[in-house]
mmCIF file of C-alpha atoms in Angstrom:
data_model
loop_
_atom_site.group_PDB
_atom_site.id
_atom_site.type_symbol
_atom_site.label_atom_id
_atom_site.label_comp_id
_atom_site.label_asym_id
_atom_site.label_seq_id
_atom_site.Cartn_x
_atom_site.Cartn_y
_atom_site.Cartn_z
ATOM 1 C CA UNK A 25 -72.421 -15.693 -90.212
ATOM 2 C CA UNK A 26 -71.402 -16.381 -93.819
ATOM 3 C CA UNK A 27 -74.564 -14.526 -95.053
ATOM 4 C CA UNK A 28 -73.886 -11.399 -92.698
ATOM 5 C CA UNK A 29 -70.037 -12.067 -94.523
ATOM 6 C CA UNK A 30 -71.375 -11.986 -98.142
ATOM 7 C CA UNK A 31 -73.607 -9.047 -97.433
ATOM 8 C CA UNK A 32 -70.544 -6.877 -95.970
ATOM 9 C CA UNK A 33 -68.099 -8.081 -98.655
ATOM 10 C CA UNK A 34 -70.670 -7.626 -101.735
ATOM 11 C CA UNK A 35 -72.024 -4.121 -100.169
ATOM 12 C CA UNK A 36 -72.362 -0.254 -102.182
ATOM 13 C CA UNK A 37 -69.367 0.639 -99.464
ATOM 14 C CA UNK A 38 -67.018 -2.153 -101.023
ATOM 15 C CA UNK A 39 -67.994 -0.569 -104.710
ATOM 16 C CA UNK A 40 -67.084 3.082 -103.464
ATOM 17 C CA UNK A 41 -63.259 1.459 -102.024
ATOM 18 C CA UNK A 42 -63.009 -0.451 -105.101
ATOM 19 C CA UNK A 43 -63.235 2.568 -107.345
ATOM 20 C CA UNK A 44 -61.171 5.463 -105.258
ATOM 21 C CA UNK A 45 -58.631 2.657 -105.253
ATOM 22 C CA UNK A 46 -56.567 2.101 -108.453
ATOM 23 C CA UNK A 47 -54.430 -0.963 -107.192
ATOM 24 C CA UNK A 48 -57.374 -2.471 -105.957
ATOM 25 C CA UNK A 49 -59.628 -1.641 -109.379
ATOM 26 C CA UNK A 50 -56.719 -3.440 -111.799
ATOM 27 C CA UNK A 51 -56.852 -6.431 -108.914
ATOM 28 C CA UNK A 52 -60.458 -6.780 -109.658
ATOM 29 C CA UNK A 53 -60.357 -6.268 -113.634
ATOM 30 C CA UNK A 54 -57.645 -9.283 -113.592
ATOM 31 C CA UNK A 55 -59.734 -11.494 -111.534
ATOM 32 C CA UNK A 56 -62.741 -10.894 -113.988
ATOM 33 C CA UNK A 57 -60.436 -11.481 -116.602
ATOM 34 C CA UNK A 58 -59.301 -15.140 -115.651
ATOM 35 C CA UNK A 59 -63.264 -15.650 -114.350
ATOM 36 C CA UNK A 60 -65.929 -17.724 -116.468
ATOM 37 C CA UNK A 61 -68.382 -16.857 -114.076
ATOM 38 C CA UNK A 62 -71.615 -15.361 -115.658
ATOM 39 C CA UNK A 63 -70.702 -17.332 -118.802
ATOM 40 C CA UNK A 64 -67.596 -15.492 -120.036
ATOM 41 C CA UNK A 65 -69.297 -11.704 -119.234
ATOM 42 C CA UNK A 66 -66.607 -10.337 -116.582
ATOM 43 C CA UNK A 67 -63.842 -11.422 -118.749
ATOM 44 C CA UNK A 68 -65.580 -9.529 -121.517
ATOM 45 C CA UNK A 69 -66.406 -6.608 -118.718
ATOM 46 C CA UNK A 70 -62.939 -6.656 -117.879
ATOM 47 C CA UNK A 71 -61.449 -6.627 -121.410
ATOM 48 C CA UNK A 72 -63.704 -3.250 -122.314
ATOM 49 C CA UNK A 73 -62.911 -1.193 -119.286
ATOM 50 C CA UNK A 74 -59.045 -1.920 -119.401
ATOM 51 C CA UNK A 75 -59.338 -0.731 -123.260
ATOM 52 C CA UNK A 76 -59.785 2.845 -121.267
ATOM 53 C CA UNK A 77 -56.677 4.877 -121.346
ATOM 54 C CA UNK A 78 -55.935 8.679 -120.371
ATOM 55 C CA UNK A 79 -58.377 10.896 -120.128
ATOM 56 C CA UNK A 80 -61.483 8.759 -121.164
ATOM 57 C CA UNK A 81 -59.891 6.508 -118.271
ATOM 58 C CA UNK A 82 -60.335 9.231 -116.192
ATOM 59 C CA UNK A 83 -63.154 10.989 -117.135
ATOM 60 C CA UNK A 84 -65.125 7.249 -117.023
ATOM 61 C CA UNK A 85 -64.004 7.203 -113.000
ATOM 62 C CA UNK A 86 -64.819 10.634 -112.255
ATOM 63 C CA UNK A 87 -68.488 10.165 -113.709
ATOM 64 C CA UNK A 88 -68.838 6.868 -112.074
ATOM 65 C CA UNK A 89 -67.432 8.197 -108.521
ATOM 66 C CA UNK A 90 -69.626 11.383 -108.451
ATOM 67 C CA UNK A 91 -72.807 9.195 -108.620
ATOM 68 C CA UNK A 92 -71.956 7.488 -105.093
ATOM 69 C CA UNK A 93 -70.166 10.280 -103.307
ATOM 70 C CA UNK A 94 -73.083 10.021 -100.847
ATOM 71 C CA UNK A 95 -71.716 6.875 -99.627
ATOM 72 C CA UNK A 96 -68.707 9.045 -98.105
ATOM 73 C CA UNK A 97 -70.601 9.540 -94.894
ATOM 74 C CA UNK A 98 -69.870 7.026 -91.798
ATOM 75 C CA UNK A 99 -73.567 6.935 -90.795
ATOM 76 C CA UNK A 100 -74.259 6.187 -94.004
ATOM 77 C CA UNK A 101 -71.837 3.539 -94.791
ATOM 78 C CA UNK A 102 -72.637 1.431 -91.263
ATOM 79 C CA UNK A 103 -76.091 1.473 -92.472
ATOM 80 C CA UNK A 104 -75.157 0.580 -95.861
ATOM 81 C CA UNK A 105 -72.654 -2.200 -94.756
ATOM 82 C CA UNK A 106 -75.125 -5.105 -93.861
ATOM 83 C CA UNK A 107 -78.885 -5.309 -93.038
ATOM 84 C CA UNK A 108 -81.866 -7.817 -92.029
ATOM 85 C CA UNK A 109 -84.480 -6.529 -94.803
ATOM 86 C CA UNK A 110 -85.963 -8.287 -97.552
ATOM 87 C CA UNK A 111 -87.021 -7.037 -100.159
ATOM 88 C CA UNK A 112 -89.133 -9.335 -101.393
ATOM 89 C CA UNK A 113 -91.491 -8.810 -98.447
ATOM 90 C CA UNK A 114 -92.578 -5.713 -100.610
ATOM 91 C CA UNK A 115 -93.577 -8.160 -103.742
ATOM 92 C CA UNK A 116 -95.397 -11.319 -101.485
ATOM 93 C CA UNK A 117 -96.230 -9.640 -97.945
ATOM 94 C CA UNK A 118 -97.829 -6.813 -96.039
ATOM 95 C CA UNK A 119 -94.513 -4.202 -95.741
ATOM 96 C CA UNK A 120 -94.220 -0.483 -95.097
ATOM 97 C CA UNK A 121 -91.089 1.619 -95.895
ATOM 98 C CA UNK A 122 -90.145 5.245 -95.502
ATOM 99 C CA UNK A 123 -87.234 6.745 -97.324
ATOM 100 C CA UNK A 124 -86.629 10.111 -95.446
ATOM 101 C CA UNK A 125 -84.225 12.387 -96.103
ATOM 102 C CA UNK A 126 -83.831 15.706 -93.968
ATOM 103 C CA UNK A 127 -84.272 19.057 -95.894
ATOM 104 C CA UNK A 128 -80.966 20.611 -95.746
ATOM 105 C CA UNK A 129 -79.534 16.892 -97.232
ATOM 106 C CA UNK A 130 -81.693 16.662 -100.182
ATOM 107 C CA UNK A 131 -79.106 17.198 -103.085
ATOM 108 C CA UNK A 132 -76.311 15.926 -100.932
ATOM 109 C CA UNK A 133 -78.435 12.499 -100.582
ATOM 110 C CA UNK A 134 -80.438 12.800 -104.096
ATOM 111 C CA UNK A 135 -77.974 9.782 -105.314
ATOM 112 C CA UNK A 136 -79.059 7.407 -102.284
ATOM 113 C CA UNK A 137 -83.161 8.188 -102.947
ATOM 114 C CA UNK A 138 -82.398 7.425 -106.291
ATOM 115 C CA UNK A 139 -80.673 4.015 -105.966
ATOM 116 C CA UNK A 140 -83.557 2.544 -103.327
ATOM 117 C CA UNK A 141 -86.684 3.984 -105.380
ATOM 118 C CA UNK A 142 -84.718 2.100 -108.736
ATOM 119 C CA UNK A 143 -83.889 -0.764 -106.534
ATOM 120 C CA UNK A 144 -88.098 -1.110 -105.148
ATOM 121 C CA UNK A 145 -89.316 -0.581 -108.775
ATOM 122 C CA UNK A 146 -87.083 -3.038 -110.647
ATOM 123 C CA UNK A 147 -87.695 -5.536 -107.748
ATOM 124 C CA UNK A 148 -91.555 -4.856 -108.778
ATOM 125 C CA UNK A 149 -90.708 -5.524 -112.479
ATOM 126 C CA UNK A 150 -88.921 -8.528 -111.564
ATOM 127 C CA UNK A 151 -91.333 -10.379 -109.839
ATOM 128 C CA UNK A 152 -93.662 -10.466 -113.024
ATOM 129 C CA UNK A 153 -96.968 -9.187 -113.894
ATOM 130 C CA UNK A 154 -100.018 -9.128 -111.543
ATOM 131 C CA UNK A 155 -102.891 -6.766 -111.534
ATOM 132 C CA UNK A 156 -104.308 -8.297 -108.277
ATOM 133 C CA UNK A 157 -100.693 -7.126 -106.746
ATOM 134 C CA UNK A 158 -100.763 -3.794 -104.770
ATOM 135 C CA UNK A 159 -97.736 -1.844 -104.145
ATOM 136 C CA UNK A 160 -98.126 1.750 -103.674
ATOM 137 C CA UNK A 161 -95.120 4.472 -103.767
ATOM 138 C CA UNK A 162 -95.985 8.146 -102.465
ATOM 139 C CA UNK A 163 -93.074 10.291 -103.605
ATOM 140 C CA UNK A 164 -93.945 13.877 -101.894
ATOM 141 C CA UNK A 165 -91.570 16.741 -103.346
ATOM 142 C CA UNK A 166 -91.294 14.100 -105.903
ATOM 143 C CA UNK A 167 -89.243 17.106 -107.835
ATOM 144 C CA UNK A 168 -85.876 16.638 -105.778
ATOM 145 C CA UNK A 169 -85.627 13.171 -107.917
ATOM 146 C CA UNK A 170 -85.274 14.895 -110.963
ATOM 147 C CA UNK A 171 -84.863 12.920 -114.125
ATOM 148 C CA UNK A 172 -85.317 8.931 -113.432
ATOM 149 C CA UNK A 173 -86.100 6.150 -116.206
ATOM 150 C CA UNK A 174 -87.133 3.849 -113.491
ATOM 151 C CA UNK A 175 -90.038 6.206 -112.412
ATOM 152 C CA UNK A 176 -90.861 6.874 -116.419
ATOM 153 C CA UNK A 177 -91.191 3.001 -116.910
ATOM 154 C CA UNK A 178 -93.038 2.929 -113.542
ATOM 155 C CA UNK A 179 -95.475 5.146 -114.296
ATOM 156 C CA UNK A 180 -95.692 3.738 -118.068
ATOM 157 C CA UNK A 181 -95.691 -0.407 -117.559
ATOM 158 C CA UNK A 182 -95.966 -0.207 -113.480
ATOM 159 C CA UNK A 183 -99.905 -0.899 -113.404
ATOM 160 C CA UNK A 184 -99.678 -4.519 -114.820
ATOM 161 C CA UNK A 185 -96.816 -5.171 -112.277
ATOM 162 C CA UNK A 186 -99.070 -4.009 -109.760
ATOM 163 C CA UNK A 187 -97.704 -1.053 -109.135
ATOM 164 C CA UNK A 188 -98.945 2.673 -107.886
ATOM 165 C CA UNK A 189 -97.076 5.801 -108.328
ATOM 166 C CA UNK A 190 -98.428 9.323 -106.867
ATOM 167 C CA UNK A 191 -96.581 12.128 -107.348
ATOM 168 C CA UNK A 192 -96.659 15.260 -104.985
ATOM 169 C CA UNK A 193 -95.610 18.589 -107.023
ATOM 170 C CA UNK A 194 -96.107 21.840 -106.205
ATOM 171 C CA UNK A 195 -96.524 23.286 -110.213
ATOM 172 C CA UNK A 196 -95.925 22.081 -113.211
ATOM 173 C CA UNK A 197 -92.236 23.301 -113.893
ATOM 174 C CA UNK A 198 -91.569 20.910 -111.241
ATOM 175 C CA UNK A 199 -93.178 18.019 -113.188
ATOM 176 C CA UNK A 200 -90.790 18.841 -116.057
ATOM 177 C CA UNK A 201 -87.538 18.344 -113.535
ATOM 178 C CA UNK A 202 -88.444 14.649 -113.462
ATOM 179 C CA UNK A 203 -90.588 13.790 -117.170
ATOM 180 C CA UNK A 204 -88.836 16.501 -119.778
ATOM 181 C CA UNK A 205 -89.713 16.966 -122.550
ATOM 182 C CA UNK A 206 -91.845 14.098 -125.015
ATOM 183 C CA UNK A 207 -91.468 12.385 -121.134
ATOM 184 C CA UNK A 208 -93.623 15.495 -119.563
ATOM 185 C CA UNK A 209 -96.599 14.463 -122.572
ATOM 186 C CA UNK A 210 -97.100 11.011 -121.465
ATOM 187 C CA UNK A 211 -96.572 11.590 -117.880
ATOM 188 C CA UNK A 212 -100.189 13.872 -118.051
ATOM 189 C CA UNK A 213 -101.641 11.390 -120.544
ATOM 190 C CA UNK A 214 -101.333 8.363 -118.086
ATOM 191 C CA UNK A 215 -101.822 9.870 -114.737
ATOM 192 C CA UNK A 216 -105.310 11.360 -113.076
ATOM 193 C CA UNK A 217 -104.229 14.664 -111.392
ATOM 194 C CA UNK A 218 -105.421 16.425 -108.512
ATOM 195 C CA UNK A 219 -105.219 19.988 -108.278
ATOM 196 C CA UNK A 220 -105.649 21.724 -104.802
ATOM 197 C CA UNK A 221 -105.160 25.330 -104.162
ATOM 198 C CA UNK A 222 -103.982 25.738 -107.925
ATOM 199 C CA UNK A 223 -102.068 29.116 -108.683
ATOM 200 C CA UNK A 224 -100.386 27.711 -111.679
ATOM 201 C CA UNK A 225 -101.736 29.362 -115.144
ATOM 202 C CA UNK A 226 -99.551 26.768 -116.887
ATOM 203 C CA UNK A 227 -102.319 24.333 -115.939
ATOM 204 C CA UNK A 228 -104.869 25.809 -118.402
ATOM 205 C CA UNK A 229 -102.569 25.430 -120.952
ATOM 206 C CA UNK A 230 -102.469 21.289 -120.200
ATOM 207 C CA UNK A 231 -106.067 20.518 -119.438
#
């Protein structure tokens, strides 16, 4: 019961009341700041964001808030609030998981795809290097993602991880949504692409 607790308490629903709620946000910031947990780095996380004042105060919030304003939903937040799956089944055992999101909630729920696929692929990285390890991610309408440094370093460091990226577009303006610019370059010099049904004359202009 104290692990079902924790998992409640520490969840991305506590974050999203912590930071729509001013009294409770300076409550936290002085607790880090009498804390020498994590070897003195809250107090020093608390001492930089209380140095915000006025409208860098603000602006800092709004940025912050907009990135988990998908967590406003109630179906999302009971799933959100506690669950029974480990993620290191994905690293040391057999595991499948689908991330679906319905069409006309894309954008609306772009934030939450985000946050898992960065969660899975750090979890990867953190588990060490091993080329026997096999861990495969198919991201179809992979451009609804858009720009993600998580996928970048996936598809740049991912293989000695054990890791396996394929990427579903549907032309090549869509690649640049997710690897612009210099990003875009390396993307095509790393990956072996498929083309099926190809109406895209920007293709020539690659290969």
């Amino acid at each position: 019961r104290r692990q079902r607790q924790m998992c409640i308490r520490d969840s991305l629903n506590t974050m999203r009341d912590l930071l729509t709620n001013p009294q409770m946000m300076d409550q936290m910031l002085a607790h880090m700041a009498n804390s020498d947990a994590c070897g003195g780095l809250l107090r020093r996380l608390s001492g930089q964001v209380s140095q915000f004042s006025g409208q860098t105060k603000a602006s800092v919030y709004s940025v912050a808030n907009s990135h988990i304003d998908f967590l406003d939903s109630i179906p999302l937040a009971d799933t959100l609030s506690e669950t029974s799956f480990d993620l290191n089944a994905l690293i040391h055992g057999r595991q499948t998981v689908y991330l679906c999101v319905p069409v006309d909630r894309i954008s609306e729920l772009a934030g939450l795809q985000r946050l898992l696929l960065t969660t899975f692929i750090n979890q990867v990285f953190a588990a060490g290097e091993d080329p026997e390890r096999r861990i495969r991610l198919l991201l179809d309408e992979a451009a609804t993602l858009g720009t993600m440094d998580s996928l970048y370093n996936g598809v740049q460091f991912g293989r000695s991880f054990g890791l396996r990226l394929m990427f579903l577009f549907q032309s090549t303006s869509q690649v640049d949504r997710v690897f612009p610019e210099s990003q875009k370059d390396s993307f095509f010099a790393t990956a072996a692409s498929v083309h099926c049904g190809v109406n895209d004359h920007a293709l020539s202009l690659i290969h």
